[in-house]
Amino acid sequence: ALGRPTIHRGSTTRLGRRRLDDRRRARGVPTATHMPYQRVLIFAWGTRGDVQPPLALALRLKQLGKDTAMFVTPPSDGMVRQAGIECVAASEDVSGMLEALATVDLSDLSFWNLIKTVKTFKAYQATPEFKAAQAADTKAGYELAVSFKPDVILHAGFEFAFWASVGEALGVPVLRYDLQPNHPTSEISFFKKEDGALPKCLNKLAFQAFNSQGIAKAQRPRALELRAIAGLSATAHRDGSPLVLPPDLPQMCAMSPSFVPQPTDWPPLKEMVGYWMMPPSTGYQPPQQLTAFLAAGAPPVYIGFGSMKGNPEFCKK
């Protein structure tokens, strides 16, 4: 991605990576030795699990001598600054959303609980505090882009798809990234459902419905607000074509095709580019209690919930 060397389709050798670079050069895709963009701006939304992968990408770009900046939702902005990446914190703090969703059982996938979850989420979004934070962020994110003058913009596909209009306003390319295989395919189950929960014939339809309703429709009002701030038309793109929000962009899926093979029905410029991993930390000294626990028996298996919150029933399930 953006020239990052990637292990592709199970290839773990230097020769495999070289062949991947050769294929990318043939298609005009940048490689690790040919990264044409100098200034990269990344819009990252979510908790640590959402922000850490693009932060790892930003650190790799910095290592290649590129100038990088990130617009990040708290509380993960501190992690970005600590890593030495220029960062502007959003007003929206995603911990508020997690607290709101902790009142429902997210493991209950029944129709009625789904309705309850959606109502809870919409009630949170309807609060004056949330609306004010989003309005402030729309303006602040655009101002960051204008001042930073990026050569390319990356945005999270989920909550931040509306930032694609910033690239149109500044006349720079935009790439979408996802941490899941979030492009319609019949070969992979919809990532928000258990594998096999839907008939294979409905997989592509589920992806299409999520992208059209959960992303495009839900984010259109904010995208139009952003276009008004940027002086863009609310009905057409700069080239005169009818307005499509968000536009169909080159899309990077930051997971390894060695783990889940890239779908063969994905179009060009939709690509699994490998996991974005943070550099290994050095100098870490584990607490004595942890050291004693690890030495006391067989290697343990750790299962974590990350930033997820839930009531006791959810955690038990």
Short mmCIF file of C-alpha atoms in Angstrom, two decimals:
data_model
loop_
_atom_site.label_atom_id
_atom_site.label_comp_id
_atom_site.label_asym_id
_atom_site.label_seq_id
_atom_site.Cartn_x
_atom_site.Cartn_y
_atom_site.Cartn_z
CA ALA A 1 0.00 0.00 0.00
CA LEU A 2 1.46 3.29 -1.13
CA GLY A 3 4.64 1.42 -1.83
CA ARG A 4 4.71 -0.69 1.34
CA PRO A 5 6.39 -4.07 0.68
CA THR A 6 3.72 -6.72 1.07
CA ILE A 7 3.59 -10.48 1.42
CA HIS A 8 0.94 -11.47 -1.10
CA ARG A 9 -1.10 -14.67 -1.47
CA GLY A 10 1.12 -16.75 0.80
CA SER A 11 4.42 -15.62 -0.73
CA THR A 12 6.94 -15.22 2.07
CA THR A 13 10.19 -15.02 0.07
CA ARG A 14 12.16 -12.04 -1.20
CA LEU A 15 11.54 -13.38 -4.72
CA GLY A 16 7.79 -13.40 -4.06
CA ARG A 17 7.86 -9.78 -2.94
CA ARG A 18 9.95 -8.83 -5.99
CA ARG A 19 7.44 -10.50 -8.30
CA LEU A 20 4.63 -8.61 -6.56
CA ASP A 21 6.50 -5.34 -7.10
CA ASP A 22 6.96 -6.27 -10.78
CA ARG A 23 3.21 -6.88 -11.17
CA ARG A 24 2.43 -3.58 -9.45
CA ARG A 25 4.85 -1.65 -11.65
CA ALA A 26 3.18 -3.14 -14.70
CA ARG A 27 -0.16 -1.80 -13.45
CA GLY A 28 1.28 1.56 -12.43
CA VAL A 29 0.91 0.84 -8.71
CA PRO A 30 3.63 2.36 -6.47
CA THR A 31 6.09 0.00 -4.80
CA ALA A 32 8.41 0.35 -1.83
CA THR A 33 11.15 1.74 -4.07
CA HIS A 34 8.81 4.01 -6.02
CA MET A 35 6.47 6.01 -3.80
CA PRO A 36 5.53 9.20 -5.67
CA TYR A 37 3.71 10.97 -2.83
CA GLN A 38 5.71 13.06 -0.38
CA ARG A 39 2.98 14.43 1.89
CA VAL A 40 0.40 11.93 3.16
CA LEU A 41 -2.67 12.84 5.23
CA ILE A 42 -4.59 10.06 6.99
CA PHE A 43 -8.10 10.40 8.45
CA ALA A 44 -8.49 7.63 11.05
CA TRP A 45 -11.66 7.00 13.07
CA GLY A 46 -12.20 4.65 15.98
CA THR A 47 -10.55 3.16 19.02
CA ARG A 48 -6.98 1.90 19.32
CA GLY A 49 -7.73 -1.15 17.18
CA ASP A 50 -8.89 1.14 14.37
CA VAL A 51 -6.12 3.73 14.70
CA GLN A 52 -3.04 1.58 15.35
CA PRO A 53 -2.87 -0.01 11.85
CA PRO A 54 -2.90 3.34 9.95
CA LEU A 55 -0.44 4.65 12.55
CA ALA A 56 1.86 1.75 11.65
CA LEU A 57 1.51 2.75 7.99
CA ALA A 58 2.31 6.38 8.87
CA LEU A 59 5.46 5.29 10.71
CA ARG A 60 6.56 3.21 7.71
CA LEU A 61 6.00 6.20 5.42
CA LYS A 62 7.98 8.40 7.78
CA GLN A 63 10.78 5.82 7.65
CA LEU A 64 10.73 6.20 3.86
CA GLY A 65 11.26 9.95 4.30
CA LYS A 66 7.65 11.01 3.75
CA ASP A 67 5.80 13.76 5.62
CA THR A 68 2.74 12.33 7.35
CA ALA A 69 -0.10 13.76 9.42
CA MET A 70 -3.18 12.17 10.96
CA PHE A 71 -6.64 13.35 11.99
CA VAL A 72 -7.66 11.00 14.80
CA THR A 73 -10.59 10.48 17.15
CA PRO A 74 -9.70 10.48 20.86
CA PRO A 75 -8.66 8.77 22.99
CA SER A 76 -6.18 7.35 20.45
CA ASP A 77 -4.63 10.71 19.51
CA GLY A 78 -2.17 10.41 22.42
CA MET A 79 -0.81 7.17 20.98
CA VAL A 80 -0.21 8.87 17.61
CA ARG A 81 1.61 11.85 19.13
CA GLN A 82 3.72 9.56 21.32
CA ALA A 83 4.82 7.73 18.16
CA GLY A 84 6.08 11.04 16.71
CA ILE A 85 3.43 11.55 14.01
CA GLU A 86 1.85 14.98 13.54
CA CYS A 87 -1.70 14.69 14.80
CA VAL A 88 -4.87 16.74 15.11
CA ALA A 89 -7.44 15.33 17.54
CA ALA A 90 -11.10 15.26 16.59
CA SER A 91 -13.72 16.66 18.96
CA GLU A 92 -15.65 13.39 18.73
CA ASP A 93 -14.49 10.96 21.41
CA VAL A 94 -15.49 7.40 20.48
CA SER A 95 -15.49 6.30 24.12
CA GLY A 96 -18.89 7.99 24.41
CA MET A 97 -20.26 5.73 21.68
CA LEU A 98 -18.84 2.66 23.39
CA GLU A 99 -20.46 3.64 26.67
CA ALA A 100 -23.82 4.02 24.90
CA LEU A 101 -23.56 0.65 23.16
CA ALA A 102 -22.56 -1.06 26.42
CA THR A 103 -26.23 -0.91 27.42
CA VAL A 104 -27.21 -3.49 24.77
CA ASP A 105 -26.20 -7.12 24.27
CA LEU A 106 -24.08 -6.97 21.10
CA SER A 107 -23.86 -10.75 20.96
CA ASP A 108 -27.63 -11.03 20.45
CA LEU A 109 -28.04 -10.95 16.66
CA SER A 110 -31.81 -11.35 16.73
CA PHE A 111 -33.98 -8.99 14.70
CA TRP A 112 -35.45 -7.28 17.76
CA ASN A 113 -32.09 -6.75 19.44
CA LEU A 114 -30.73 -5.36 16.18
CA ILE A 115 -33.52 -2.78 16.21
CA LYS A 116 -32.70 -1.97 19.84
CA THR A 117 -29.02 -1.53 19.00
CA VAL A 118 -29.77 0.76 16.06
CA LYS A 119 -32.14 2.85 18.20
CA THR A 120 -29.50 3.14 20.92
CA PHE A 121 -26.88 4.24 18.40
CA LYS A 122 -29.20 6.77 16.76
CA ALA A 123 -30.18 8.19 20.15
CA TYR A 124 -26.48 8.75 20.88
CA GLN A 125 -25.99 10.43 17.50
CA ALA A 126 -28.98 12.70 18.16
CA THR A 127 -27.45 14.25 21.28
CA PRO A 128 -26.46 17.94 20.98
CA GLU A 129 -22.92 17.09 22.14
CA PHE A 130 -22.39 14.57 19.36
CA LYS A 131 -23.80 16.86 16.67
CA ALA A 132 -21.63 19.76 17.84
CA ALA A 133 -18.52 17.56 17.85
CA GLN A 134 -19.15 16.35 14.31
CA ALA A 135 -19.75 19.88 13.00
CA ALA A 136 -16.50 21.03 14.61
CA ASP A 137 -14.59 18.06 13.20
CA THR A 138 -15.85 18.63 9.66
CA LYS A 139 -14.41 22.12 9.76
CA ALA A 140 -11.22 21.17 11.63
CA GLY A 141 -10.42 18.26 9.32
CA TYR A 142 -10.81 20.40 6.22
CA GLU A 143 -8.65 23.15 7.73
CA LEU A 144 -5.96 20.58 8.51
CA ALA A 145 -5.96 19.41 4.89
CA VAL A 146 -5.71 22.97 3.56
CA SER A 147 -2.80 23.82 5.88
CA PHE A 148 -0.94 20.50 5.49
CA LYS A 149 -1.21 20.51 1.66
CA PRO A 150 -1.12 16.72 1.15
CA ASP A 151 -0.14 15.00 -2.09
CA VAL A 152 -2.51 12.14 -1.28
CA ILE A 153 -5.28 11.49 1.26
CA LEU A 154 -6.17 8.20 2.95
CA HIS A 155 -9.41 7.80 4.82
CA ALA A 156 -11.07 5.04 6.81
CA GLY A 157 -13.86 3.47 4.78
CA PHE A 158 -16.35 3.29 7.64
CA GLU A 159 -17.11 6.53 9.44
CA PHE A 160 -14.80 8.78 7.49
CA ALA A 161 -15.80 8.11 3.87
CA PHE A 162 -17.04 11.69 3.49
CA TRP A 163 -13.44 12.95 3.58
CA ALA A 164 -13.14 11.90 -0.08
CA SER A 165 -14.52 15.36 -0.96
CA VAL A 166 -11.43 16.97 0.57
CA GLY A 167 -9.30 15.40 -2.14
CA GLU A 168 -11.68 16.72 -4.78
CA ALA A 169 -11.46 20.22 -3.28
CA LEU A 170 -7.64 20.17 -3.15
CA GLY A 171 -7.18 18.31 -6.43
CA VAL A 172 -5.23 15.41 -4.92
CA PRO A 173 -5.83 11.64 -5.13
CA VAL A 174 -7.77 9.86 -2.40
CA LEU A 175 -7.52 6.23 -1.30
CA ARG A 176 -9.90 4.37 0.96
CA TYR A 177 -8.61 1.82 3.44
CA ASP A 178 -10.50 -0.83 5.39
CA LEU A 179 -9.29 -3.20 8.07
CA GLN A 180 -11.77 -5.85 6.86
CA PRO A 181 -12.61 -7.16 3.37
CA ASN A 182 -15.31 -4.53 2.87
CA HIS A 183 -16.02 -4.67 -0.86
CA PRO A 184 -18.85 -6.71 -2.39
CA THR A 185 -17.88 -10.30 -3.07
CA SER A 186 -19.61 -13.65 -3.15
CA GLU A 187 -16.50 -15.46 -1.88
CA ILE A 188 -16.26 -14.06 1.69
CA SER A 189 -19.03 -13.81 4.26
CA PHE A 190 -20.10 -10.32 5.30
CA PHE A 191 -17.62 -9.35 8.00
CA LYS A 192 -20.28 -8.31 10.52
CA LYS A 193 -21.79 -11.80 10.51
CA GLU A 194 -20.46 -15.22 11.46
CA ASP A 195 -18.90 -17.09 8.58
CA GLY A 196 -21.65 -19.12 6.95
CA ALA A 197 -24.45 -17.20 8.69
CA LEU A 198 -25.73 -16.06 5.29
CA PRO A 199 -26.18 -18.21 2.19
CA LYS A 200 -23.27 -17.67 -0.19
CA CYS A 201 -25.63 -16.20 -2.78
CA LEU A 202 -26.43 -13.34 -0.35
CA ASN A 203 -22.84 -12.40 0.56
CA LYS A 204 -22.43 -9.79 -2.16
CA LEU A 205 -25.86 -8.34 -1.45
CA ALA A 206 -24.98 -7.89 2.24
CA PHE A 207 -21.81 -5.97 1.37
CA GLN A 208 -23.69 -3.81 -1.12
CA ALA A 209 -26.44 -3.03 1.38
CA PHE A 210 -23.95 -2.06 4.08
CA ASN A 211 -21.92 0.20 1.78
CA SER A 212 -24.99 1.89 0.29
CA GLN A 213 -27.01 2.29 3.51
CA GLY A 214 -24.52 2.08 6.38
CA ILE A 215 -21.90 4.27 4.69
CA ALA A 216 -23.16 6.21 1.65
CA LYS A 217 -26.63 7.15 2.88
CA ALA A 218 -25.67 7.67 6.52
CA GLN A 219 -22.72 9.92 5.70
CA ARG A 220 -24.24 11.91 2.84
CA PRO A 221 -25.46 14.83 5.04
CA ARG A 222 -22.00 15.31 6.50
CA ALA A 223 -20.40 14.98 3.07
CA LEU A 224 -22.68 17.74 1.74
CA GLU A 225 -21.78 19.91 4.73
CA LEU A 226 -18.10 19.38 3.96
CA ARG A 227 -18.63 20.19 0.28
CA ALA A 228 -20.31 23.46 1.25
CA ILE A 229 -17.33 24.41 3.43
CA ALA A 230 -14.95 23.54 0.59
CA GLY A 231 -16.99 25.45 -2.02
CA LEU A 232 -17.94 22.32 -3.97
CA SER A 233 -21.21 21.62 -5.75
CA ALA A 234 -23.91 19.63 -3.96
CA THR A 235 -25.07 18.00 -7.21
CA ALA A 236 -21.97 17.34 -9.32
CA HIS A 237 -18.27 16.61 -9.14
CA ARG A 238 -15.74 19.09 -10.44
CA ASP A 239 -15.56 17.28 -13.78
CA GLY A 240 -19.30 17.78 -14.27
CA SER A 241 -20.31 14.18 -13.59
CA PRO A 242 -23.30 13.54 -11.27
CA LEU A 243 -22.38 13.56 -7.60
CA VAL A 244 -21.68 10.12 -6.09
CA LEU A 245 -20.99 10.02 -2.36
CA PRO A 246 -18.72 8.46 -1.50
CA PRO A 247 -17.10 7.96 -4.93
CA ASP A 248 -15.71 4.60 -5.98
CA LEU A 249 -12.06 4.87 -4.94
CA PRO A 250 -8.95 2.73 -5.01
CA GLN A 251 -9.35 0.63 -1.88
CA MET A 252 -6.80 -1.07 0.37
CA CYS A 253 -7.81 -3.92 2.64
CA ALA A 254 -5.21 -4.08 5.40
CA MET A 255 -5.23 -7.81 5.95
CA SER A 256 -3.14 -10.64 4.66
CA PRO A 257 -4.30 -12.73 1.71
CA SER A 258 -2.35 -15.53 3.40
CA PHE A 259 -5.06 -15.43 6.08
CA VAL A 260 -8.09 -14.87 3.84
CA PRO A 261 -7.43 -15.15 0.08
CA GLN A 262 -8.27 -12.03 -1.90
CA PRO A 263 -11.60 -12.55 -3.71
CA THR A 264 -11.20 -13.26 -7.39
CA ASP A 265 -14.31 -11.20 -8.17
CA TRP A 266 -12.83 -7.95 -6.83
CA PRO A 267 -12.20 -5.37 -9.57
CA PRO A 268 -8.79 -3.74 -10.18
CA LEU A 269 -7.57 -1.27 -7.54
CA LYS A 270 -9.31 -3.22 -4.77
CA GLU A 271 -6.49 -5.07 -3.09
CA MET A 272 -5.48 -6.89 0.07
CA VAL A 273 -2.18 -5.26 1.00
CA GLY A 274 -1.16 -7.15 4.14
CA TYR A 275 -1.44 -6.23 7.82
CA TRP A 276 -0.06 -2.90 8.96
CA MET A 277 2.00 -3.84 12.00
CA MET A 278 3.66 -1.52 14.50
CA PRO A 279 7.44 -1.79 14.86
CA PRO A 280 8.38 -4.13 17.71
CA SER A 281 8.78 -2.31 21.01
CA THR A 282 12.15 -2.40 22.75
CA GLY A 283 13.09 -2.22 26.40
CA TYR A 284 9.79 -3.56 27.74
CA GLN A 285 10.06 -5.04 31.23
CA PRO A 286 7.00 -7.11 32.22
CA PRO A 287 5.77 -6.86 35.81
CA GLN A 288 7.11 -9.58 38.11
CA GLN A 289 3.62 -10.97 38.62
CA LEU A 290 3.20 -11.49 34.87
CA THR A 291 6.64 -13.06 34.54
CA ALA A 292 5.84 -15.51 37.35
CA PHE A 293 2.48 -16.39 35.78
CA LEU A 294 4.03 -17.13 32.39
CA ALA A 295 6.75 -19.29 33.96
CA ALA A 296 4.32 -21.27 36.10
CA GLY A 297 2.92 -23.55 33.41
CA ALA A 298 2.29 -24.17 29.74
CA PRO A 299 2.11 -21.13 27.43
CA PRO A 300 -1.34 -19.57 27.86
CA VAL A 301 -3.83 -18.65 25.16
CA TYR A 302 -4.95 -15.03 25.37
CA ILE A 303 -8.34 -13.88 24.09
CA GLY A 304 -9.05 -10.16 24.31
CA PHE A 305 -12.06 -8.00 23.55
CA GLY A 306 -9.92 -5.02 22.56
CA SER A 307 -11.82 -1.76 22.95
CA MET A 308 -15.22 -3.46 22.93
CA LYS A 309 -17.56 -2.92 25.84
CA GLY A 310 -20.52 -4.96 26.88
CA ASN A 311 -22.74 -5.97 29.71
CA PRO A 312 -21.94 -9.11 31.77
CA GLU A 313 -24.12 -11.32 29.53
CA PHE A 314 -22.22 -10.19 26.44
CA CYS A 315 -18.84 -10.83 28.03
CA LYS A 316 -19.84 -14.32 29.14
CA LYS A 317 -21.07 -15.22 25.66
#
